[in-house]
mmCIF file of C-alpha atoms and ligand atoms in Angstrom:
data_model
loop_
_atom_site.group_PDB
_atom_site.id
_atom_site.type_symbol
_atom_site.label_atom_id
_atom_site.label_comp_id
_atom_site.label_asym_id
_atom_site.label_seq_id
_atom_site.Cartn_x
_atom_site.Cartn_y
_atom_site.Cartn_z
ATOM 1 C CA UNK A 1 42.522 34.677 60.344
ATOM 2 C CA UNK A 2 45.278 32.545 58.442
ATOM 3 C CA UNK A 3 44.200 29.466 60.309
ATOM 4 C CA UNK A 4 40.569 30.443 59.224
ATOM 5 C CA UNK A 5 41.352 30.481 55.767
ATOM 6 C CA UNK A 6 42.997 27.574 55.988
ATOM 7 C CA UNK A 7 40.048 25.278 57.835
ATOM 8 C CA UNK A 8 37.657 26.924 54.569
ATOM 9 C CA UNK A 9 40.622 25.776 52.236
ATOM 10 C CA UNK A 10 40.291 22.239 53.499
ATOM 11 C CA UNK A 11 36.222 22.462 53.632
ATOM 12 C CA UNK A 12 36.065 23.674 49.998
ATOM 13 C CA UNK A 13 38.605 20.930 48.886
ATOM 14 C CA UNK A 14 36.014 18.518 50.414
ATOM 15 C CA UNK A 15 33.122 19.542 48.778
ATOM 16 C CA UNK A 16 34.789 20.125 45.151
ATOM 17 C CA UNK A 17 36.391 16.171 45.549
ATOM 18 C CA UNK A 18 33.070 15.798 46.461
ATOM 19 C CA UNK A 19 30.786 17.148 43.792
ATOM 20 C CA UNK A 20 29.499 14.414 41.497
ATOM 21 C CA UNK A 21 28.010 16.246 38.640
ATOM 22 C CA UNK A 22 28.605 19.832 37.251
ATOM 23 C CA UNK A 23 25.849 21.327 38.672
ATOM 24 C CA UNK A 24 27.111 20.585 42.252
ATOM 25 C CA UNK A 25 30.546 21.652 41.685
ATOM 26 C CA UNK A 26 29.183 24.803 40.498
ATOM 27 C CA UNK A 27 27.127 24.639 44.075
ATOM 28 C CA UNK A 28 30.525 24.148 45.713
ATOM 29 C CA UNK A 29 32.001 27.381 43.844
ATOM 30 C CA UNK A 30 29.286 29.653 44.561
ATOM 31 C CA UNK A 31 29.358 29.047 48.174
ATOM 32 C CA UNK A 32 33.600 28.907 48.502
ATOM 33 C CA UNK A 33 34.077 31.740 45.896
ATOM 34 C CA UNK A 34 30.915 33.431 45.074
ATOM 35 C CA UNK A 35 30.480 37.163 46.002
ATOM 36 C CA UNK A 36 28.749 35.927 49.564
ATOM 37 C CA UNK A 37 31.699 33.425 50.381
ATOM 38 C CA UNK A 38 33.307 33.596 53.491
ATOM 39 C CA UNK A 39 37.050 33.873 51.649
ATOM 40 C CA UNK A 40 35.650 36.741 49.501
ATOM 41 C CA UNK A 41 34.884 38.621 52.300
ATOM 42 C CA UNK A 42 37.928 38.473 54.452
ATOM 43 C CA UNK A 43 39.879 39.129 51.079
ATOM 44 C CA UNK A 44 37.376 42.240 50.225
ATOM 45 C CA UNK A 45 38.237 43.095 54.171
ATOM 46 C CA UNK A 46 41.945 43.323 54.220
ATOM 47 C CA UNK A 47 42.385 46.970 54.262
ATOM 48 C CA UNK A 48 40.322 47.062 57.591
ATOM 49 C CA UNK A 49 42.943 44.784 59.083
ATOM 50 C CA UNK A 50 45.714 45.928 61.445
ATOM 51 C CA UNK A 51 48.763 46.345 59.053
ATOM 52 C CA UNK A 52 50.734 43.670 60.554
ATOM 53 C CA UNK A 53 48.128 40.929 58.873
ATOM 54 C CA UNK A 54 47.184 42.342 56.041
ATOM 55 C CA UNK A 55 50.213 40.668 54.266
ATOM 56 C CA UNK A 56 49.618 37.029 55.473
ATOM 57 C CA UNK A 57 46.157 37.047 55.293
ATOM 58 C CA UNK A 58 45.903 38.330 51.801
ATOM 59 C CA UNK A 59 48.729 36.110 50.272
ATOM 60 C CA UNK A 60 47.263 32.791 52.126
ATOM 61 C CA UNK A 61 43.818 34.116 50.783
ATOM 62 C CA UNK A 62 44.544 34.614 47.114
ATOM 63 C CA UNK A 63 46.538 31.843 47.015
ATOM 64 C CA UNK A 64 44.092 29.587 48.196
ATOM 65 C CA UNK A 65 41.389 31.269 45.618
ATOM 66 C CA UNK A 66 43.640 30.505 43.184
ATOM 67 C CA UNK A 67 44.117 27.207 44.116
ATOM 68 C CA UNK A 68 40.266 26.449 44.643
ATOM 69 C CA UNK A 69 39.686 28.206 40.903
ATOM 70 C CA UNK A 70 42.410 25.885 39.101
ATOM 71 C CA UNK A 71 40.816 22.951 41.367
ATOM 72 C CA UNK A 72 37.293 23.873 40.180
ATOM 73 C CA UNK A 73 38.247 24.459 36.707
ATOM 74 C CA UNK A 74 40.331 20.751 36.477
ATOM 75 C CA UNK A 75 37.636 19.254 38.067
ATOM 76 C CA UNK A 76 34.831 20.802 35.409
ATOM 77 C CA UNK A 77 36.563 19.477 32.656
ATOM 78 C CA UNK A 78 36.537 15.948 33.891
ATOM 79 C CA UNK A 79 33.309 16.035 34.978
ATOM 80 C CA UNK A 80 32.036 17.107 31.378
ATOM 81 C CA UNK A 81 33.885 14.293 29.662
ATOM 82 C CA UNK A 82 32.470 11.693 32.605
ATOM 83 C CA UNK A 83 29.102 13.524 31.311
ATOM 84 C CA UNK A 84 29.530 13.489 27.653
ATOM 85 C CA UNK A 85 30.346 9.951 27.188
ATOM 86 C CA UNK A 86 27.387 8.728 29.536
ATOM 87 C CA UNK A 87 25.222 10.512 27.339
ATOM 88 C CA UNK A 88 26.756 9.227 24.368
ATOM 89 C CA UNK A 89 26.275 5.520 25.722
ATOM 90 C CA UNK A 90 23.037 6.580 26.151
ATOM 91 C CA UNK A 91 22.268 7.852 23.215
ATOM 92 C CA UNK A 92 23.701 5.351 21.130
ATOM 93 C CA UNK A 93 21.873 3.917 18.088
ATOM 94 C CA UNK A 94 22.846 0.429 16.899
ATOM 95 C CA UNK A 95 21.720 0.510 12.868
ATOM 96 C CA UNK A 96 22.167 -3.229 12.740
ATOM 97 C CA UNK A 97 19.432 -4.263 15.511
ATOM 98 C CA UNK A 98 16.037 -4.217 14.217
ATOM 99 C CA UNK A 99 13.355 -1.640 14.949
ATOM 100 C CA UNK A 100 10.862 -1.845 17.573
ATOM 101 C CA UNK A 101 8.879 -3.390 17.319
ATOM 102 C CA UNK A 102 10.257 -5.389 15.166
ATOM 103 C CA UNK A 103 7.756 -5.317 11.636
ATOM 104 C CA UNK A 104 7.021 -8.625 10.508
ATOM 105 C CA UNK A 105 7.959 -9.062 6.690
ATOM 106 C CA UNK A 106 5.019 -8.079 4.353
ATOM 107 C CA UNK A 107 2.649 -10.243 2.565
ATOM 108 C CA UNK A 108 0.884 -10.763 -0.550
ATOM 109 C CA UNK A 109 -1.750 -7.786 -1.088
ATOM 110 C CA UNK A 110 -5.394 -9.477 -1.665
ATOM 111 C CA UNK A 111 -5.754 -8.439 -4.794
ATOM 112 C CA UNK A 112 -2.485 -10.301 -5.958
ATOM 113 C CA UNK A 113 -3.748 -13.301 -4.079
ATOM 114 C CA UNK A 114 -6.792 -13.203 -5.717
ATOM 115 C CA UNK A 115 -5.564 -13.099 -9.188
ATOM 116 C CA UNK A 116 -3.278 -16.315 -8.775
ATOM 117 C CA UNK A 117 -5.859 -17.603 -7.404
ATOM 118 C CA UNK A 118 -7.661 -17.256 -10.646
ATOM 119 C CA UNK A 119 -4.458 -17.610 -12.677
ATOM 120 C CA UNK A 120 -3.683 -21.217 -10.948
ATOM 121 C CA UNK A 121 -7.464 -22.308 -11.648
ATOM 122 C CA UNK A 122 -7.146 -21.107 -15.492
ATOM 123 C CA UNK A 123 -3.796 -22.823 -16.023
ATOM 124 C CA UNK A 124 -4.995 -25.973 -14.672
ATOM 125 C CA UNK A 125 -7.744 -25.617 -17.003
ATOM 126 C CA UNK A 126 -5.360 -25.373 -20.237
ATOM 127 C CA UNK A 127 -5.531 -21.629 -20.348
ATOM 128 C CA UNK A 128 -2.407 -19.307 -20.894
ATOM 129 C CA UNK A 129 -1.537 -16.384 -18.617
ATOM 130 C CA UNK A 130 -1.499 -13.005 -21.243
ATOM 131 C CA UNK A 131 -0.698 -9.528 -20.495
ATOM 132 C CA UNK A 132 -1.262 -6.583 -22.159
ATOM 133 C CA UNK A 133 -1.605 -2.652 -22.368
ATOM 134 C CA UNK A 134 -2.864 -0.415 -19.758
ATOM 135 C CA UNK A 135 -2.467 2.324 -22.250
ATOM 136 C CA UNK A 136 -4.335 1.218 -24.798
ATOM 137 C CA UNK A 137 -5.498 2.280 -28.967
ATOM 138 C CA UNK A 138 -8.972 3.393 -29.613
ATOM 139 C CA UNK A 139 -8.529 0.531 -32.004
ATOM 140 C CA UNK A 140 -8.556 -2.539 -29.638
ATOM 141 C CA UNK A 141 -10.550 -1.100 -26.596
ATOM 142 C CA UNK A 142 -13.051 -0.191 -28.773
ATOM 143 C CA UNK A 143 -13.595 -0.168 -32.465
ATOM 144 C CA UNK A 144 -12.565 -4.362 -33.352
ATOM 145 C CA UNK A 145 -14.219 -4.979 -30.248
ATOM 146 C CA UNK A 146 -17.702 -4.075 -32.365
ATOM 147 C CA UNK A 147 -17.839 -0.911 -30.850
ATOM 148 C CA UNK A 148 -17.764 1.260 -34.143
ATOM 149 C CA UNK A 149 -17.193 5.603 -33.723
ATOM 150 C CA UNK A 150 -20.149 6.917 -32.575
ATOM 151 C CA UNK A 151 -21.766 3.718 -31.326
ATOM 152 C CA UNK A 152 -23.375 4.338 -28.006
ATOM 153 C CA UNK A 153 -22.140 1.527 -25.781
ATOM 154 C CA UNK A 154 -18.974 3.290 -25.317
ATOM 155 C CA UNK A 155 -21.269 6.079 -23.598
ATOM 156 C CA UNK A 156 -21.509 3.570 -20.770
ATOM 157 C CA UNK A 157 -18.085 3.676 -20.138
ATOM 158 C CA UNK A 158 -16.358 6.515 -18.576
ATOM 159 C CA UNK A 159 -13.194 6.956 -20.357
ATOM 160 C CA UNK A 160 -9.654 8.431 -19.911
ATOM 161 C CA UNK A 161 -8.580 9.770 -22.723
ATOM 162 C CA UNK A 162 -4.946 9.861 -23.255
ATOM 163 C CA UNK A 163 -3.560 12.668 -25.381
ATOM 164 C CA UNK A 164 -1.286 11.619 -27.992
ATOM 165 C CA UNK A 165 0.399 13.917 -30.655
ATOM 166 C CA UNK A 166 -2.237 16.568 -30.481
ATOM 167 C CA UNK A 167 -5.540 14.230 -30.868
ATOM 168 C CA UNK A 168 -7.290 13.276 -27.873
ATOM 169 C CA UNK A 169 -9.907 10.660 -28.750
ATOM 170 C CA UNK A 170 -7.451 8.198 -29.961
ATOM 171 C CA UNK A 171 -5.605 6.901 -27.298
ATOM 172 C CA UNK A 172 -7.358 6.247 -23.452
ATOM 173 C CA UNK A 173 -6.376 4.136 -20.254
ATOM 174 C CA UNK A 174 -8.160 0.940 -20.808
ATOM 175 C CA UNK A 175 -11.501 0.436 -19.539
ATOM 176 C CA UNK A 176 -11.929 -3.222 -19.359
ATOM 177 C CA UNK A 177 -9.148 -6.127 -20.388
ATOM 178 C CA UNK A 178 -11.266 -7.332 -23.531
ATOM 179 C CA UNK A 179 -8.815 -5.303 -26.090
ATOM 180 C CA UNK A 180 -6.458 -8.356 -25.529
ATOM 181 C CA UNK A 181 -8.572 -10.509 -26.969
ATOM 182 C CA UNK A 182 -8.375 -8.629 -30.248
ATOM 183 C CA UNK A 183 -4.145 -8.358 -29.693
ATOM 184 C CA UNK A 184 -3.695 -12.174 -28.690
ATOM 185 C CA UNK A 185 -6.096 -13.554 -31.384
ATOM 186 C CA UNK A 186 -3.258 -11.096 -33.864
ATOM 187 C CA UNK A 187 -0.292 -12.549 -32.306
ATOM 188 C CA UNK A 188 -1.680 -16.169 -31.852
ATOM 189 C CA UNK A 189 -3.698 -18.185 -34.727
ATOM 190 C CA UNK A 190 -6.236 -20.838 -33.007
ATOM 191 C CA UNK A 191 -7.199 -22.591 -31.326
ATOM 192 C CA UNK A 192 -6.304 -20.492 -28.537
ATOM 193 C CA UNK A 193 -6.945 -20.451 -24.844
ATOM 194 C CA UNK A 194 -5.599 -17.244 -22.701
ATOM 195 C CA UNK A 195 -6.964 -15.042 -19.687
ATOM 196 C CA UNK A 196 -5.703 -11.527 -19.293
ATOM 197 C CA UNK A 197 -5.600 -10.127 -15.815
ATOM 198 C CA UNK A 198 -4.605 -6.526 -15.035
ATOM 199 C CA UNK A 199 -5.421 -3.158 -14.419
ATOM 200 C CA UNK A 200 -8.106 -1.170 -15.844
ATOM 201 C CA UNK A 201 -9.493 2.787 -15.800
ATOM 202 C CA UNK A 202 -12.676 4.089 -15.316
ATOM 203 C CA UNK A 203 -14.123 7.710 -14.146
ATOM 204 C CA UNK A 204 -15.815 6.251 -11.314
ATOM 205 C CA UNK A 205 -15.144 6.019 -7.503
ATOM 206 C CA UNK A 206 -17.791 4.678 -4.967
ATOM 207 C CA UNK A 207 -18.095 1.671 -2.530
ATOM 208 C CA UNK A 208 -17.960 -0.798 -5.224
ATOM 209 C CA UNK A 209 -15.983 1.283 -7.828
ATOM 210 C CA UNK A 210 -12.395 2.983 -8.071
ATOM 211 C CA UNK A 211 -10.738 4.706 -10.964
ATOM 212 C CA UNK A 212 -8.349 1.727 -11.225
ATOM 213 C CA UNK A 213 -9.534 -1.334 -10.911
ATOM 214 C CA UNK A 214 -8.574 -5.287 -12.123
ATOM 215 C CA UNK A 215 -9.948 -7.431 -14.116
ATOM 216 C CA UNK A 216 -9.580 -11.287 -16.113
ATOM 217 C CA UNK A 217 -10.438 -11.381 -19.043
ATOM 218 C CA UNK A 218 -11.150 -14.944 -20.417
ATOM 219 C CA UNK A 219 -10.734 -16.123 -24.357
ATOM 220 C CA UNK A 220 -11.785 -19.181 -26.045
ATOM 221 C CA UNK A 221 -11.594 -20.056 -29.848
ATOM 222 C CA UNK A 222 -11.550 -23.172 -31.576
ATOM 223 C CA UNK A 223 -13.900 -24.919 -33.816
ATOM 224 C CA UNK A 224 -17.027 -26.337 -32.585
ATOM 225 C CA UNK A 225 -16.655 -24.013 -29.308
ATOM 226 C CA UNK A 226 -19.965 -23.818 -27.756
ATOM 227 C CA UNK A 227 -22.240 -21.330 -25.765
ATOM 228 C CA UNK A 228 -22.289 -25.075 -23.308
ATOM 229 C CA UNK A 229 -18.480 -24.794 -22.955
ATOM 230 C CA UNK A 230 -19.113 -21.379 -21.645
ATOM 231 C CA UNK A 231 -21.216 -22.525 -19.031
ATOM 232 C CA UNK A 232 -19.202 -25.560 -18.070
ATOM 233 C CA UNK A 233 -16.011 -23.562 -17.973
ATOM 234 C CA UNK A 234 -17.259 -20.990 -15.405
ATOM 235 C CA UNK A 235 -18.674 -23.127 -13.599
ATOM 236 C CA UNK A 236 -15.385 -25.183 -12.935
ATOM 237 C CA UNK A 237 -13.980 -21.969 -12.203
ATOM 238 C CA UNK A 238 -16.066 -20.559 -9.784
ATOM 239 C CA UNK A 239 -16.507 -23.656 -7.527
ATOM 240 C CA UNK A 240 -12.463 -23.682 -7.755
ATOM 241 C CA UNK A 241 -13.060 -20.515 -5.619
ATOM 242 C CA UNK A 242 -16.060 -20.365 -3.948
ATOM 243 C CA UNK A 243 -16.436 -24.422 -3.099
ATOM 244 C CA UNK A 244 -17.477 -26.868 -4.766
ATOM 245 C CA UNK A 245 -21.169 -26.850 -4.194
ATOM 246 C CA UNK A 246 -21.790 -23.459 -5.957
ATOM 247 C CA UNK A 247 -23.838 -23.276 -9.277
ATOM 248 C CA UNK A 248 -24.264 -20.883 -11.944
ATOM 249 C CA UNK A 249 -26.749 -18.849 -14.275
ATOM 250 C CA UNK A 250 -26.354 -16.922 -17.405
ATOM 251 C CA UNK A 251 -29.116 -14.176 -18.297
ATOM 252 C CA UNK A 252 -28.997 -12.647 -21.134
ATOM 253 C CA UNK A 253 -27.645 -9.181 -22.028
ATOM 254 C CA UNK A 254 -25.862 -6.708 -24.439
ATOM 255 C CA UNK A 255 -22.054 -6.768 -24.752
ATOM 256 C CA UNK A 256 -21.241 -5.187 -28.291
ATOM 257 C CA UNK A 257 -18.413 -8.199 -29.000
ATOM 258 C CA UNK A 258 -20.525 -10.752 -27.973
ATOM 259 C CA UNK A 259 -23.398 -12.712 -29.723
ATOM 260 C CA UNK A 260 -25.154 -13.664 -27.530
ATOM 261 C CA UNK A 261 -24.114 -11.912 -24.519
ATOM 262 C CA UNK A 262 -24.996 -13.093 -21.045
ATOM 263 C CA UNK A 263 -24.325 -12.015 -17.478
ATOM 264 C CA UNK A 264 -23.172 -14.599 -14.882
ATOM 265 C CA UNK A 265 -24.126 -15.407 -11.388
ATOM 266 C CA UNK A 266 -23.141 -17.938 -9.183
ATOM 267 C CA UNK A 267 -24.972 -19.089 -6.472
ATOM 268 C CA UNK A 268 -24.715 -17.202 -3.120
ATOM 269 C CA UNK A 269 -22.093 -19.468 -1.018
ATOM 270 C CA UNK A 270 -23.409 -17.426 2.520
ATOM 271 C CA UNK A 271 -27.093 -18.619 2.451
ATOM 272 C CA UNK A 272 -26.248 -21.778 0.394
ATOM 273 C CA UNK A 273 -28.544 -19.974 -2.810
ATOM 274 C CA UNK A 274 -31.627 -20.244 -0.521
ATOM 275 C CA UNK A 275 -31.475 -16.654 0.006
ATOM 276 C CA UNK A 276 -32.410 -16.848 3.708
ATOM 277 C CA UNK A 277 -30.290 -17.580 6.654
ATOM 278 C CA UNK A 278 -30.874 -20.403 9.401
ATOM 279 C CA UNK A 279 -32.659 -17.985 11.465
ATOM 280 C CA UNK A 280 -34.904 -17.228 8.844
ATOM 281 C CA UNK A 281 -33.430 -13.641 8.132
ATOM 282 C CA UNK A 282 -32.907 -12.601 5.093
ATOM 283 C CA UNK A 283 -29.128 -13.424 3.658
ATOM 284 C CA UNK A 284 -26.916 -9.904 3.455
ATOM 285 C CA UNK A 285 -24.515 -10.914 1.196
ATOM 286 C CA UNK A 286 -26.664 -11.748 -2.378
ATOM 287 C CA UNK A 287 -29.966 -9.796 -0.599
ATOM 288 C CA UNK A 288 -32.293 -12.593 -0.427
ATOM 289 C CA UNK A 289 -31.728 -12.876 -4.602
ATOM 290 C CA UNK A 290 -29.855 -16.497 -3.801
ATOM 291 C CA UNK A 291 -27.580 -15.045 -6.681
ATOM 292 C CA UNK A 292 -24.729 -12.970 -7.079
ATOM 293 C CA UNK A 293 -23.603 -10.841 -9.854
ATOM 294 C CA UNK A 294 -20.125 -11.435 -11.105
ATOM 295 C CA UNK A 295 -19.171 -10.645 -14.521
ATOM 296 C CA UNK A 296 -20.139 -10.461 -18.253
ATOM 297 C CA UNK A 297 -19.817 -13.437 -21.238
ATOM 298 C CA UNK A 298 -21.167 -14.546 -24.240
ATOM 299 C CA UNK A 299 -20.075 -16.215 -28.094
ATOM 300 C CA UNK A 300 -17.432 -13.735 -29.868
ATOM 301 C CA UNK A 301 -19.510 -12.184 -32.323
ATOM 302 C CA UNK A 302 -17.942 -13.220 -36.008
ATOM 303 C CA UNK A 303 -17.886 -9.165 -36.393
ATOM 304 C CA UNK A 304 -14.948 -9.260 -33.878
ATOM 305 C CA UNK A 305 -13.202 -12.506 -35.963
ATOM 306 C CA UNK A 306 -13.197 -10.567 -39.178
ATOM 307 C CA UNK A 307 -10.828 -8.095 -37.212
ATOM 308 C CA UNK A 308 -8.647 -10.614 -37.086
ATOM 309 C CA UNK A 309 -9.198 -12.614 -40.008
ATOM 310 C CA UNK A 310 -5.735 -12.562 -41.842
ATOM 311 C CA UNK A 311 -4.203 -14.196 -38.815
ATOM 312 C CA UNK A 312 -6.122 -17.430 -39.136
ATOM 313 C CA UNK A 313 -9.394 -16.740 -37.472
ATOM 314 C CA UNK A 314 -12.108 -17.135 -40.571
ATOM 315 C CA UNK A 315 -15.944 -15.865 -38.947
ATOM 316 C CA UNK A 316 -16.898 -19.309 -40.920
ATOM 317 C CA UNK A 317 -14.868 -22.142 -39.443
ATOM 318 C CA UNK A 318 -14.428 -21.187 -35.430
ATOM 319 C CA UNK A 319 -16.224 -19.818 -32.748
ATOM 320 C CA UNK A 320 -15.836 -18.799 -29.384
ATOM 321 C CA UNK A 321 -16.641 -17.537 -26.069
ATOM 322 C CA UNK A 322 -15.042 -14.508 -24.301
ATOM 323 C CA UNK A 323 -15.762 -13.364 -20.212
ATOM 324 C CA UNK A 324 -14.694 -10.700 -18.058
ATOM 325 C CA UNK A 325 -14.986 -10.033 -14.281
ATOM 326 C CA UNK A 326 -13.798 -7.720 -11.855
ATOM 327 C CA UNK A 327 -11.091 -8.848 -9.572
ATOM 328 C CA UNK A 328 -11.679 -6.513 -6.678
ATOM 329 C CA UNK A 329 -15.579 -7.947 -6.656
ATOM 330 C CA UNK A 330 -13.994 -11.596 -6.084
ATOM 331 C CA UNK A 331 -11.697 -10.935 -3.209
ATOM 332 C CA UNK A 332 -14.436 -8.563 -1.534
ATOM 333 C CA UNK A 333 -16.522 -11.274 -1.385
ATOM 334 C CA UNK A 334 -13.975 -13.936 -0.376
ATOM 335 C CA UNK A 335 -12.897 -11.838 2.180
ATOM 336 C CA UNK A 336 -16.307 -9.923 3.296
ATOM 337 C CA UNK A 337 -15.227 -6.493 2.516
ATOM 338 C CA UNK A 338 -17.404 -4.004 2.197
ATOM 339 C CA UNK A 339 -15.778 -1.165 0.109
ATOM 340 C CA UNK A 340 -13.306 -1.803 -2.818
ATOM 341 C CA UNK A 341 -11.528 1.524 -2.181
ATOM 342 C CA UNK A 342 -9.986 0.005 0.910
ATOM 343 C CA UNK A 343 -8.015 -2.236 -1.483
ATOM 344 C CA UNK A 344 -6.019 0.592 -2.351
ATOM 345 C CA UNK A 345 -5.659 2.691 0.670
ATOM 346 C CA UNK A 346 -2.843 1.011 1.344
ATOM 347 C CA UNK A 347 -3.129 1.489 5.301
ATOM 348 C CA UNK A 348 -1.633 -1.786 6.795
ATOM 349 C CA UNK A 349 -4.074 -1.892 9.519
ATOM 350 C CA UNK A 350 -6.536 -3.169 6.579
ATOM 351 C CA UNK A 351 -4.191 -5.104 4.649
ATOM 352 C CA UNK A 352 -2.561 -7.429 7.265
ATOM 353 C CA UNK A 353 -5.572 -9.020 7.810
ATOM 354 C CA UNK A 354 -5.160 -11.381 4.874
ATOM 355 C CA UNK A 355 -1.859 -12.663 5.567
HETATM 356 N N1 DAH B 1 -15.418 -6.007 -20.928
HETATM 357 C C1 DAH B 1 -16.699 -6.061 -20.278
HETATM 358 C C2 DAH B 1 -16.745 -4.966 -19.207
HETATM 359 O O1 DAH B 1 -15.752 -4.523 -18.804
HETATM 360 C C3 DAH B 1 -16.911 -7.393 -19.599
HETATM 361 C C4 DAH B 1 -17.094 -8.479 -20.596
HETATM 362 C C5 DAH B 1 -18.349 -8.795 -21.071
HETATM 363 C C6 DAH B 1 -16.020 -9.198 -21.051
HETATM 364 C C7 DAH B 1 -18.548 -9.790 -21.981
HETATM 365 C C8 DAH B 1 -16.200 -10.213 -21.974
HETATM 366 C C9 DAH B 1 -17.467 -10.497 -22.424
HETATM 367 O O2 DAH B 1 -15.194 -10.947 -22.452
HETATM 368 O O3 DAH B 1 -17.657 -11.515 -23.329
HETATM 369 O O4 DAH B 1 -17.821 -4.598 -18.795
#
């Protein structure tokens, strides 16, 4: 019985040097020192043996147990280290490398592209970059642009009204970038040449409108300006960015600080103006018109120059022309999109497109 302890003793030794994770050696105890072992039972057996072997077999048996436990127990330990640092190697996170995959470095948003765009044309035409207000007086987005209280073009635009110390109709988001003329003709006596890109507000949000929006706004005022000069200055400008074999038109409209007002087109750059395609289809982009809408112009009505006549701008001895577009309609044409809110979605799938 001794020698048969002995022969598991060596066995169980074999299988704990043996066991390669902690799982296994937890195998190994279960079958050398479970309750179903072999050892167990012999120890668990020793009163049923004669007397004379009850002493050797039970002090060889525990002893071996309790060598197999310590063995066990010395080998767990190790085994968890060996295990913990693998899965520390493992999981290891290096801050320094980049992600994956690796994100190429942004790019200009459209928008932004499209205004320098527009900026870089203007400059090289003489003009002067302005900025101004997106929280704006009553004052300059409406009332010295010829838009008196009560007068019903400012129906047409729906306004966000700011509230300021307890009055509410005094003080709005700006709806269009024309109150800079009115501040820049203050600050600057003539003549004077500026545009004023930037953000403006409006209650509206469909394909071709969003509550925030951009616009340029474009100034002109010396003496002997001319409705002509207009024309020959938005012209330059729009074959700067939509080639050089565009042309334009001017029909005439209604803007309360103009006199006379217009609305521009230039010519569709798709179907070439025709209005028809190649194939004889009718051209999607300007609908067959051969024109496309793009902003509003006209002289600066002397109403709007006797705002600002104590800073050197006398109704009687210079004129002007003012004209505002939208940004958003530029680039969605450059670029063919269809719906102006995806400007502003921000979703990168969209936006790295125009890099
Ligand atoms: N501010 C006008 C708008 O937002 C656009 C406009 C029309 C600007 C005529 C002008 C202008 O400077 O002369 O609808």
């Amino acid at each position: 019985m001794v020698e048969r302890i002995e022969e598991i003793e060596a066995e169980a030794k074999a299988a704990i040097e043996a066991a390669g994770s902690v799982p296994e050696l937890e195998d190994a105890r279960v079958s050398y020192l479970g309750r179903k072992a072999e050892l167990t039972g012999i120890l668990r057996g020793i009163a049923d043996l004669p007397p004379e072997q009850r002493g050797p077999v039970g002090s060889t048996g525990n002893k071996v147990r309790k060598a197999l436990e310590a063995m066990i127990e010395a080998k767990t330990d190790g085994l968890k280290q060996i295990e913990l640092e693998k899965s520390l190697a493992g999981d290891r996170i290096d801050v320094t490398l980049p992600g994956t995959p690796a994100r190429a470095v942004g790019h200009i948003h459209p928008i932004t592209r499209t205004r320098r765009l527009i900026e870089d044309v203007m400059v090289g035409l003489g003009y002067q970059v302005m900025e101004g207000p997106e929280i704006e007086h009553d004052y300059y987005n409406f009332t010295a642009l010829n838009h008196p209280a009560g007068h019903p073009a400012r129906m047409l635009q729906d306004t966000f009204y700011v509230e300021h110390e307890g009055h509410v109709e005094e003080v709005l988001l700006r709806t269009h970038t024309s109150p800079m003329q009115v501040r820049a003709m203050e600050a600057t006596p003539p003549p004077l040449f500026m545009i004023v890109p930037g953000k403006t507000y409006r209650r509206d949000s469909d394909a071709t409108h969003s509550p925030m929006f951009h616009q340029v706004e474009g100034l002109a005022v010396g003496e002997g300006i001319t409705l002509a000069d207009l024309k020959g200055t938005l012209l330059a400008m729009l074959r700067e960015i939509f080639g050089p074999d565009r042309e334009i038109r001017m029909r005439p409209h209604f803007f309360p600080f103009t006199e006379p007002s217009v609305e521009f087109d230039v010519s569709c750059f798709h179907c070439g103006g025709s209005g028809s395609l190649d194939d004889g289809s009718r051209c999607g982009l300007c609908k067959g018109i051969g024109w496309i809408e793009l902003g509003g112009a006209g002289m600066v009505d002397p109403n709007v120059f006797g705002f600002v006549a104590d800073s050197g701008y006398n109704p009687d001895s210079v004129t002007g022309f003012a004209f505002g577009f939208g940004i958003e309609r530029i680039a969605m044409l450059r670029h063919g999109v269809g719906d102006l809110r995806l400007f502003f979605d921000n979703d990168v799938r969209m936006l790295g497109q125009f890099s």
